[in-house]
Amino acid sequence: MATPLSRPTAEARRSSQIADRIAALDPEENYEEIARLLYAYEFSWDIERALEFALFRTYAVPSISGLLAKTGEFETRPRKRYDDTELLLAETIEHGLDSPRGRRSIARMNAMHGRFRIDNADMLYVLSTFICEPIRWLDRFGRRRMTENEQRAWFLYYRGLGERMNIQGIPDQLADLMHWNQEYEAVNFQFSESNLRIAEITRDLLLGFYLPRWLVWAGRPAVRAFLDRPLLESMGFRPAPGWLRRLMLAALRTRASALRRLPLRRDPRLLTQVPRPTYPEGYQIEELGTFRSAATPSKEPTG
């Protein structure tokens, strides 16, 4: 069983910091620990951004966006929907897939998804974006790429999550999943009104984390600068101006270059500990996500 994330020793923080610790671990046996170190220390900001853009890719599939629109959660409570998704995923990676909190989080995900008839291929595609997009993001914008061992561990962690969510047909190798991911997108990326509606709501929500509401409109082209043409067309978004796209991509590459010269993170960034207006007094795992009725379980402080 995986142990909860703890701070590394002073020795582990020397020289190349967490990368040294990761390099000493076997991805076949220690994939959960490696995934936690990547998520909380080595690439915390990049992985969070990559997973946000991974959400946009899932909205380009009408069967996925249509189901999300049907629940009504995005229109009525988009911040709660975003927070719940992030918290459920964070609980499993921070505490371990088979830890008590990890099992409760996976049970909540399975109960939520079990209310609907969701095609296995759609479930597998969403899972594949959680694996593929952080790797691709770091290839483009990270201060370094994931090593082969790190990629293997990241893949094995999410494969383990997918198996506990009863997702069938998960490939045994990352390269096969990457190829499947691209083939799925080539067939299933198609425009629909639900794609556009869910993508617009999420885009403005994410921009609201950085900009005042009255300036959100100005940030919309910047989001489009990071989206490829098939994704833009499937969501009905106009491409960003070429100069803006070049500027945004150059800014992130400049950031990566600067990070190579700066001290690395010493303390973990744990998304379960980030203050959230949705849950000012903490949250209970069993209240996260969507439910059949409006009844809400009683709250308990976050542990």
XYZ file of C-alpha atoms in Angstrom:
303
model
C 0.000 0.000 0.000
C 1.276 3.472 -0.828
C 2.128 5.797 2.022
C 0.845 9.400 2.193
C 3.100 12.084 0.784
C 5.722 13.338 3.220
C 8.448 15.928 2.971
C 11.776 14.552 1.746
C 14.842 14.638 3.943
C 17.448 17.409 3.617
C 19.617 14.968 1.689
C 16.815 14.385 -0.833
C 16.580 18.141 -1.395
C 20.262 18.546 -2.326
C 21.678 18.866 -5.845
C 19.009 17.834 -8.345
C 16.474 17.629 -5.524
C 13.516 15.337 -6.082
C 14.856 14.078 -9.402
C 17.596 12.210 -7.518
C 15.006 10.497 -5.340
C 12.884 9.586 -8.342
C 15.862 8.204 -10.250
C 16.585 5.817 -7.359
C 13.072 4.322 -7.466
C 11.828 1.432 -9.608
C 8.821 2.620 -11.660
C 7.390 -0.900 -11.765
C 7.253 -1.118 -7.979
C 7.214 2.505 -6.807
C 5.061 4.186 -9.448
C 2.714 5.750 -6.911
C 5.548 7.422 -5.029
C 7.124 8.652 -8.254
C 3.788 10.039 -9.462
C 3.304 11.899 -6.163
C 6.766 13.420 -6.319
C 6.188 14.578 -9.893
C 2.774 15.998 -9.003
C 3.660 17.731 -5.727
C 7.293 18.757 -6.186
C 8.934 18.355 -9.543
C 6.244 19.644 -11.940
C 3.382 20.822 -9.732
C 2.423 23.951 -11.719
C 2.952 22.347 -15.108
C 0.931 19.230 -14.346
C -1.989 21.280 -13.033
C -1.990 23.436 -16.189
C -1.646 20.387 -18.444
C -4.635 18.718 -16.796
C -6.703 21.876 -17.240
C -6.024 21.777 -20.972
C -6.668 18.032 -20.934
C -10.219 18.902 -19.861
C -10.630 20.978 -23.027
C -9.720 17.978 -25.147
C -12.463 15.899 -23.568
C -14.981 18.657 -24.379
C -14.232 18.225 -28.103
C -16.078 14.875 -28.037
C -19.863 15.347 -28.344
C -20.736 12.216 -26.354
C -18.638 13.491 -23.425
C -19.643 17.155 -23.534
C -23.271 16.152 -24.058
C -23.298 14.121 -20.858
C -21.627 16.952 -18.932
C -24.200 19.413 -20.270
C -27.023 17.024 -19.334
C -26.098 17.068 -15.638
C -26.480 20.872 -15.595
C -23.570 21.192 -13.155
C -21.399 23.251 -15.494
C -24.088 25.851 -16.088
C -25.178 26.173 -12.460
C -22.056 25.387 -10.387
C -18.969 25.356 -12.625
C -16.524 26.131 -9.799
C -17.853 23.270 -7.680
C -17.681 20.905 -10.650
C -14.052 21.889 -11.274
C -13.073 21.686 -7.603
C -14.741 18.311 -7.130
C -12.908 16.807 -10.091
C -9.561 18.193 -8.958
C -10.057 17.111 -5.345
C -11.084 13.542 -6.176
C -8.021 13.094 -8.371
C -5.768 14.799 -5.805
C -6.990 12.607 -2.953
C -5.917 9.448 -4.763
C -2.471 10.662 -5.786
C -1.651 12.303 -2.461
C -2.792 9.443 -0.227
C -2.469 6.393 -2.486
C -4.852 4.412 -4.634
C -5.474 1.796 -1.928
C -5.345 4.124 1.072
C -8.616 4.714 2.950
C -9.042 8.180 1.387
C -8.001 6.872 -2.014
C -10.580 4.073 -1.887
C -13.291 6.495 -0.774
C -12.451 8.848 -3.657
C -12.521 6.062 -6.241
C -15.808 4.778 -4.803
C -17.270 8.283 -5.181
C -16.082 8.475 -8.803
C -17.517 5.052 -9.576
C -20.855 5.880 -7.957
C -21.077 9.134 -9.910
C -20.195 7.550 -13.267
C -22.368 4.509 -12.559
C -25.493 6.660 -12.777
C -24.983 7.056 -16.523
C -24.404 4.832 -19.505
C -20.909 5.932 -20.466
C -19.127 4.254 -23.345
C -15.945 2.511 -22.201
C -13.979 4.171 -25.015
C -14.996 7.609 -23.712
C -13.865 6.672 -20.204
C -10.579 5.370 -21.567
C -10.078 8.543 -23.591
C -10.545 10.793 -20.541
C -8.079 8.625 -18.631
C -5.617 8.802 -21.535
C -5.645 12.607 -21.476
C -4.578 12.576 -17.800
C -1.581 10.486 -18.851
C -0.661 11.944 -22.223
C -1.208 15.674 -21.796
C 1.202 16.272 -18.876
C 3.909 14.366 -20.758
C 3.281 16.404 -23.924
C 3.092 19.682 -21.996
C 6.446 19.047 -20.342
C 7.971 18.124 -23.691
C 6.995 21.612 -24.925
C 7.111 23.843 -21.869
C 8.751 22.073 -18.940
C 12.104 23.013 -17.488
C 12.895 19.443 -18.459
C 11.041 16.495 -19.939
C 9.907 13.511 -17.955
C 12.475 10.737 -18.085
C 11.447 7.345 -19.458
C 11.152 5.984 -15.914
C 8.996 8.948 -14.875
C 6.753 8.495 -17.901
C 6.419 4.808 -17.119
C 5.511 5.523 -13.497
C 3.004 8.241 -14.484
C 1.397 5.789 -16.902
C 1.289 2.932 -14.369
C -0.252 5.164 -11.711
C -3.137 6.190 -13.963
C -3.517 2.686 -15.342
C -3.958 1.568 -11.743
C -6.589 4.263 -11.235
C -8.359 3.241 -14.448
C -8.427 -0.412 -13.439
C -10.036 0.504 -10.114
C -12.621 2.499 -12.075
C -13.391 -0.633 -14.122
C -12.147 0.883 -17.392
C -11.535 -1.932 -19.852
C -8.851 -2.315 -22.510
C -6.160 -0.069 -21.040
C -2.964 -0.778 -23.025
C 0.023 -2.244 -21.226
C 2.455 0.240 -22.763
C 2.495 4.033 -22.805
C 3.377 4.174 -26.513
C 0.293 2.112 -27.359
C -1.921 4.391 -25.266
C -0.437 7.492 -26.912
C -1.212 6.015 -30.329
C -4.741 5.039 -29.271
C -5.316 8.541 -27.890
C -4.456 10.122 -31.248
C -6.609 7.676 -33.219
C -9.569 8.291 -30.919
C -9.278 12.050 -31.394
C -9.055 11.715 -35.186
C -12.376 9.858 -35.229
C -14.298 11.513 -32.386
C -13.346 15.199 -32.451
C -16.479 16.762 -33.978
C -18.250 20.039 -33.370
C -21.430 20.172 -31.318
C -23.176 22.938 -29.394
C -22.505 21.128 -26.127
C -18.766 21.173 -26.889
C -18.866 24.942 -27.294
C -21.064 25.572 -24.258
C -19.018 23.489 -21.818
C -15.694 24.778 -23.195
C -16.781 28.428 -22.885
C -17.896 27.967 -19.281
C -14.674 26.203 -18.310
C -12.487 28.714 -20.172
C -14.017 31.649 -18.330
C -13.841 29.814 -15.014
C -10.115 29.154 -15.413
C -9.419 32.712 -16.538
C -11.274 33.910 -13.460
C -8.538 32.352 -11.315
C -6.086 34.921 -12.726
C -8.139 37.893 -13.940
C -10.930 40.049 -12.482
C -14.297 39.271 -14.033
C -14.336 42.456 -16.096
C -11.055 41.430 -17.795
C -11.915 37.806 -18.600
C -12.825 38.737 -22.173
C -9.235 39.913 -22.749
C -7.787 36.565 -21.710
C -9.910 34.424 -24.027
C -7.599 34.714 -27.067
C -4.660 33.674 -24.857
C -6.397 30.377 -24.047
C -7.029 29.754 -27.734
C -3.311 30.271 -28.395
C -2.586 26.918 -26.743
C -5.219 24.897 -28.610
C -4.415 23.015 -31.820
C -6.558 23.413 -34.913
C -8.595 20.144 -34.625
C -9.437 21.074 -31.043
C -10.397 24.636 -31.981
C -12.620 23.453 -34.816
C -14.323 20.820 -32.661
C -15.257 23.434 -30.071
C -16.153 26.179 -32.518
C -13.378 28.502 -31.332
C -11.592 30.907 -33.674
C -7.800 30.517 -33.821
C -5.813 33.050 -31.829
C -3.882 35.639 -33.845
C -0.539 34.267 -34.975
C 1.426 36.939 -33.126
C -0.363 36.126 -29.869
C 0.215 32.410 -30.255
C 3.932 33.011 -30.839
C 4.079 35.361 -27.861
C 2.355 32.941 -25.464
C 4.453 29.964 -26.526
C 7.638 32.025 -26.236
C 6.612 33.189 -22.753
C 6.265 29.635 -21.489
C 9.571 28.610 -23.035
C 11.218 31.605 -21.396
C 9.696 30.524 -18.094
C 11.130 27.025 -18.571
C 14.565 28.469 -19.215
C 14.353 30.634 -16.105
C 13.253 27.703 -13.947
C 16.409 25.814 -14.878
C 18.371 28.527 -13.059
C 16.148 28.889 -10.008
C 15.994 26.798 -6.812
C 13.576 23.884 -6.986
C 10.482 23.503 -4.833
C 11.231 22.483 -1.248
C 7.697 22.023 0.064
C 4.955 19.972 -1.578
C 2.072 21.687 -3.320
C -0.935 19.637 -2.290
C -4.164 20.486 -4.092
C -6.240 19.064 -1.250
C -4.826 21.850 0.954
C -5.467 24.754 -1.432
C -8.143 27.101 0.030
C -11.343 26.923 -1.999
C -14.385 29.215 -1.737
C -16.505 26.182 -2.645
C -15.554 24.528 0.665
C -14.544 27.258 3.157
C -14.903 24.850 6.098
C -13.342 21.819 4.437
C -15.012 19.013 2.546
C -16.083 15.413 2.879
C -15.096 13.078 0.043
C -18.603 11.656 -0.084
C -20.091 15.074 -0.923
C -17.895 15.626 -3.990
C -19.333 15.244 -7.485
C -22.919 14.954 -8.652
C -25.866 13.167 -7.061
C -29.335 11.992 -7.985
C -31.025 14.383 -5.586
C -30.231 17.766 -4.076
C -29.473 16.138 -0.728
C -25.948 16.870 0.439
C -24.019 14.818 3.020
C -22.985 16.585 6.201
C -19.588 18.242 6.177
C -16.465 17.370 8.030
C -13.159 19.269 8.047
C -10.500 18.143 5.625
C -8.011 15.867 7.357
